[in-house]
Short mmCIF file of C-alpha atoms in Angstrom, two decimals:
data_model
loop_
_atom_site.label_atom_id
_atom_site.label_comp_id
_atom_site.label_asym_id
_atom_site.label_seq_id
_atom_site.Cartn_x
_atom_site.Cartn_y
_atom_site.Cartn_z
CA UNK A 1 -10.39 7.07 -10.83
CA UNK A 2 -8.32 4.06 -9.68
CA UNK A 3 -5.71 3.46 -11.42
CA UNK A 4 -4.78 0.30 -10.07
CA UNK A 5 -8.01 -2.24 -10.21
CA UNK A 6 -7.92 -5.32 -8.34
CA UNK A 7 -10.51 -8.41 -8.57
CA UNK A 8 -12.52 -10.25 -6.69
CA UNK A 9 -12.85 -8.47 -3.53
CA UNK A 10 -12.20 -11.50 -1.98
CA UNK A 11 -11.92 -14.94 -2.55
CA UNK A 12 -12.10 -18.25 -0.59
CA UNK A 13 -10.37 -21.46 -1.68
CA UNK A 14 -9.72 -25.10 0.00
CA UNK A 15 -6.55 -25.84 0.91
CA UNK A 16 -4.39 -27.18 -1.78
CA UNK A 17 -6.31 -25.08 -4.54
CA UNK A 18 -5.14 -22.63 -7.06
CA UNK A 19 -6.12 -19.16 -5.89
CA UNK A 20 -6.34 -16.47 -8.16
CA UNK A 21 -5.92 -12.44 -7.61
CA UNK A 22 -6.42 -10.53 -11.06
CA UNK A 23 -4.61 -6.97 -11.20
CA UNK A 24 -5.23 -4.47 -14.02
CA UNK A 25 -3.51 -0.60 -14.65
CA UNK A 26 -4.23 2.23 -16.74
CA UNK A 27 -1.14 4.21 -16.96
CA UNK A 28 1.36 2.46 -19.60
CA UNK A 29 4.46 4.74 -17.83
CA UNK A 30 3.87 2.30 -14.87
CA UNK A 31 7.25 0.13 -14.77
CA UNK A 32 7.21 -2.12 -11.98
CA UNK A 33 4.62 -3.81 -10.18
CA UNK A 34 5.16 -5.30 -6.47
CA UNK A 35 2.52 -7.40 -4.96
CA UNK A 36 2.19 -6.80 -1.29
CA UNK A 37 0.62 -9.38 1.77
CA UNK A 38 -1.37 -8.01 4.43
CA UNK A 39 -2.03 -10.39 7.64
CA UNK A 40 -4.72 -8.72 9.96
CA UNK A 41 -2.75 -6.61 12.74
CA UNK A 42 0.30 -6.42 10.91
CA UNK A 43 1.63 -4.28 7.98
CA UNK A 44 2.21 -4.76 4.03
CA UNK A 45 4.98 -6.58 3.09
CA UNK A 46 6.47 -6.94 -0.13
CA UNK A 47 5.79 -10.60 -1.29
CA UNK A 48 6.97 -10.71 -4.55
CA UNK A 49 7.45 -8.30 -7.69
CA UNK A 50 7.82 -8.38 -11.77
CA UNK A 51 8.96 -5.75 -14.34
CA UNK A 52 7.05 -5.63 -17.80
CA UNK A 53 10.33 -7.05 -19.39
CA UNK A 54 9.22 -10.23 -18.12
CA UNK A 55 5.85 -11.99 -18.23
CA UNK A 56 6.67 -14.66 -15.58
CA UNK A 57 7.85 -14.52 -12.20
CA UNK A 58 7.95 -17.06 -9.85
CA UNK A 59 8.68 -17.65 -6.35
CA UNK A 60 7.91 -20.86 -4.53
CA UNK A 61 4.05 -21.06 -4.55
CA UNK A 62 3.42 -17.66 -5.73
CA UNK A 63 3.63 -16.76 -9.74
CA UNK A 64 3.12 -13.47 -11.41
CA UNK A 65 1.56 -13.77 -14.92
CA UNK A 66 2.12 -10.25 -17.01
CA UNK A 67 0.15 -8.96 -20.07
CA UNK A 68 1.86 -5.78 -21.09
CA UNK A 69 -0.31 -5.32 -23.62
CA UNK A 70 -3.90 -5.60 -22.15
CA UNK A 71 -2.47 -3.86 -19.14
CA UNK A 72 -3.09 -6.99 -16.62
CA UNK A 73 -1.63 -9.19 -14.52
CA UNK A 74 -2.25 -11.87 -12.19
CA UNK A 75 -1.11 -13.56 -8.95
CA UNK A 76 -1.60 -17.41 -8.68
CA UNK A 77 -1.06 -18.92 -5.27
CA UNK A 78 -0.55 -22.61 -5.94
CA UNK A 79 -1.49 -25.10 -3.30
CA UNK A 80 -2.82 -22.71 -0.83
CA UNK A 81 -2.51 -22.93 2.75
CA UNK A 82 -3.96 -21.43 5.46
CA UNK A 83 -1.26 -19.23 6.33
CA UNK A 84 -1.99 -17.76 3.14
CA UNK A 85 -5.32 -16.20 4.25
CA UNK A 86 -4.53 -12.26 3.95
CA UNK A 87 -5.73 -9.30 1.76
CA UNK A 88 -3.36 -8.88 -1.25
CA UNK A 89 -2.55 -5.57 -2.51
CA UNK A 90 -1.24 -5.18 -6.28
CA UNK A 91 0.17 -2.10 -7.04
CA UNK A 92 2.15 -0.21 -9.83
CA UNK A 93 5.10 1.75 -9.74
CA UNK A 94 7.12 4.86 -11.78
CA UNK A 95 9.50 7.42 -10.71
CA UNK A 96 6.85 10.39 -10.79
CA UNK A 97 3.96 9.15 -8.92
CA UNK A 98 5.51 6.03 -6.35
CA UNK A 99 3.91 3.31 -5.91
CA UNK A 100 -0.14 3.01 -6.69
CA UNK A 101 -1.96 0.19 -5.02
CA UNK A 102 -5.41 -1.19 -5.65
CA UNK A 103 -7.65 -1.75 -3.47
CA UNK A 104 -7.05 -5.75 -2.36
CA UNK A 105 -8.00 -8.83 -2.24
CA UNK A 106 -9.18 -10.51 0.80
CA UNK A 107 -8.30 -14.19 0.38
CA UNK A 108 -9.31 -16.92 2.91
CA UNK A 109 -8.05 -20.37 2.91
CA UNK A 110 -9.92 -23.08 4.26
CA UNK A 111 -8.54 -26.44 5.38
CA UNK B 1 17.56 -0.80 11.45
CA UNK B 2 14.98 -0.15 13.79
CA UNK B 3 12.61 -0.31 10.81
CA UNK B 4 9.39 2.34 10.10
CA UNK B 5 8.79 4.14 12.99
CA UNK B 6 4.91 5.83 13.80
CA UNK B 7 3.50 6.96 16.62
CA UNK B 8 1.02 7.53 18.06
CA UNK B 9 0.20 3.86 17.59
CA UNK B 10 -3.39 4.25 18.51
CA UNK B 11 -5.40 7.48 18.75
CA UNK B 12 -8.94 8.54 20.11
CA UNK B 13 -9.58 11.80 19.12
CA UNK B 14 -12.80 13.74 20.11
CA UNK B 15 -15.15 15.75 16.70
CA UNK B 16 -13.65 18.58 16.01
CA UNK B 17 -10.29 18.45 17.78
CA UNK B 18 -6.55 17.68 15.34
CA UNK B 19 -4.86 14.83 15.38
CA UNK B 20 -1.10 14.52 14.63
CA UNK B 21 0.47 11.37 13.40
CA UNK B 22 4.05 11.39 13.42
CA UNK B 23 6.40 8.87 11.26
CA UNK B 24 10.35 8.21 11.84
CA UNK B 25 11.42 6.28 8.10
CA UNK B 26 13.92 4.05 7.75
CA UNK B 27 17.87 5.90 7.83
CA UNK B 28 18.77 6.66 4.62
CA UNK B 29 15.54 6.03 2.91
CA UNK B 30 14.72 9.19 0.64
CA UNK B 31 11.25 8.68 -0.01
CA UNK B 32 8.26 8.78 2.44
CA UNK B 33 4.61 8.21 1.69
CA UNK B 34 1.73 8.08 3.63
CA UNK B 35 -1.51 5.73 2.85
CA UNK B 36 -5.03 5.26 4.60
CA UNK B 37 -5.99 2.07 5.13
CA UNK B 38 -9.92 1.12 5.48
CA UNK B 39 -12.11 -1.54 5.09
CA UNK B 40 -13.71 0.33 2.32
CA UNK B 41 -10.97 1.57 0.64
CA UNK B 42 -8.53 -0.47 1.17
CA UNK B 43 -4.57 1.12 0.71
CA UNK B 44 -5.24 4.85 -0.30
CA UNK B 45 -3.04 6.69 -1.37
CA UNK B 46 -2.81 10.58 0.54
CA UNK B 47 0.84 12.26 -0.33
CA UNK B 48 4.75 11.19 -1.15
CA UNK B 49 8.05 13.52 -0.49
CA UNK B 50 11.01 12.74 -2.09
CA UNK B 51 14.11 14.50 -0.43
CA UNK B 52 11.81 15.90 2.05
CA UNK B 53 10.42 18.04 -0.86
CA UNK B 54 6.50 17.30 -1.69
CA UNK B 55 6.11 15.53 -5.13
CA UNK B 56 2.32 14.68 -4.59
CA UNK B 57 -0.71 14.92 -2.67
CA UNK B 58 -3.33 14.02 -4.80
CA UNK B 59 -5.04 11.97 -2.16
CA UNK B 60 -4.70 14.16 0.64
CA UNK B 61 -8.43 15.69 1.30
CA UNK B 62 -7.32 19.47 0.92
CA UNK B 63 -9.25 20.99 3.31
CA UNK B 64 -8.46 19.08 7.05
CA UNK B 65 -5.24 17.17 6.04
CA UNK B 66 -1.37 18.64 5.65
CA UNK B 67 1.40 16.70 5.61
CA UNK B 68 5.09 17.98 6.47
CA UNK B 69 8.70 16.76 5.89
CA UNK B 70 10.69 19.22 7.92
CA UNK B 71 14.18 16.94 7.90
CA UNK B 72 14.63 13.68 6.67
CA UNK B 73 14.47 12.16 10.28
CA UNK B 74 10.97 12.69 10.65
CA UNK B 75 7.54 13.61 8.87
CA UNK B 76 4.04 14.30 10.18
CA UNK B 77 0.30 13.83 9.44
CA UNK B 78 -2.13 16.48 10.71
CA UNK B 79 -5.57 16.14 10.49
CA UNK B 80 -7.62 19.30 11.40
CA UNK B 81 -10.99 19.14 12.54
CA UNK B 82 -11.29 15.27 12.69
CA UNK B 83 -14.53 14.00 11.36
CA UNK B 84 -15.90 10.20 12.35
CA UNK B 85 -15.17 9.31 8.85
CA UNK B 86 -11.07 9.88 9.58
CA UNK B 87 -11.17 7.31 11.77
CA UNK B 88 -8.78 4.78 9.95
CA UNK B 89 -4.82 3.43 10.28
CA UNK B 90 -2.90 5.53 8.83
CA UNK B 91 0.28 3.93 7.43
CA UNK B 92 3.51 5.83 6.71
CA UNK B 93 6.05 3.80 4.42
CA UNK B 94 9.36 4.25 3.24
CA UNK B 95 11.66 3.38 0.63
CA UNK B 96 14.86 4.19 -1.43
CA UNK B 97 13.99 6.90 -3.91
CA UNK B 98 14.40 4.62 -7.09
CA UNK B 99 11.84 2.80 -8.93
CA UNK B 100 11.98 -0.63 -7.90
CA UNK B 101 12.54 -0.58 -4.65
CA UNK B 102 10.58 -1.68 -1.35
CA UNK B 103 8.16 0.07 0.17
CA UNK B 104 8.66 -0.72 3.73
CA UNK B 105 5.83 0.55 6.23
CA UNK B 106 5.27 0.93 9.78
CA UNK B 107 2.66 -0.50 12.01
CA UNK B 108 0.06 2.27 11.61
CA UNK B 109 -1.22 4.82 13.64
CA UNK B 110 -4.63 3.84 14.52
CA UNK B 111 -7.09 6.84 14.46
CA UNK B 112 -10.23 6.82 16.26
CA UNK B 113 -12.75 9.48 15.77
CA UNK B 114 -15.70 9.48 18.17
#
């Protein structure tokens, strides 16, 4: 069962659009939640990262929006560029189990 | 820092025969975890040590796959018996042992099964 659930698969937006990458989790012990960037041929890469204590984090172009409790959270690119075409990996995080990613989303960025 | 260290980087591997991945983390950095990466499945998760001691492999298939952390210099991957459908990159990471803290991988090990 995945604990981690990720939507869409994949997504395509024009540049200069909002994109959107939903996240949900299952196991309310989960304490930290890191989003990570995948560019073809190279490896993860932590992009940015929020703790349930708050619901916003922001960092340039990228914002995570937390829901503690409905268990969900989401990653909003604003203004996407090109260079922002990757496969985005949420994942969740406690001392026990390390870190528990979902399965991505691929998101392509058009010009 | 010389960062994540795997190797082989790429792998072709006949049916049947092991494969060994091996995985150098990051000085200092307590905990190591391994992940399959697919098309299909996207980041899955196979087994984590913390202090070189095994705190779980609940992705690991149990049958063809081991993992070892025999110091904290190095850990290894075998697969046993490599089927078609093991072909994959396998990624090892590593991080401080704290929650919180970034997972920093390798470049993969590419695994090709024909």
């Amino acid at each position: 069962q995945q604990q981690v659930r990720q939507s869409p698969q994949s997504l395509t937006v024009w540049e200069g659009e909002t994109a959107i990458l939903n996240c949900s989790y299952e196991d309310s012990t989960f304490d930290y939640f890191p989003w990570y960037r995948l560019f073809p041929g190279e490896s993860p890469a932590l992009l940015i990262a929020i703790r349930p204590v708050s619901n916003k984090k922001e960092d340039g172009r990228f914002t995570i929006f937390f829901n503690k409790r409905e268990k969900k959270l989401s990653l909003h690119i604003t203004d996407s560029q090109p260079g922002d075409s990757a496969t985005y990996f949420c994942a969740a995080d406690n001392y026990a189990q390390g870190l528990t990613f979902g399965l991505g989303t691929r998101v392509s960025v058009f010009p | 820092n010389a960062g994540v260290i795997q190797t082989p980087r790429h792998k072709v591997t006949g049916k049947g025969q092991e494969a060994t991945l091996w995985c150098e983390p990051i000085s200092g950095h307590s905990a190591v975890f391994w992940y399959r990466q697919t098309i299909v499945q996207g980041l899955e998760f196979l087994t984590y040590f913390r202090n070189q001691a095994p705190i779980d492999d609940s992705g690991m298939p149990k049958e063809r796959f081991s993992a070892q952390m025999p110091n904290q210099s190095h850990s290894t991957l075998k697969i046993q018996s490599t089927q078609p459908q093991d072909s994959a990159v396998y990624l090892c990471a590593s991080s401080l042992a704290r929650v919180g803290n970034t997972l920093y991988f390798g470049e993969g090990s590419r695994l090709i099964v024909v």
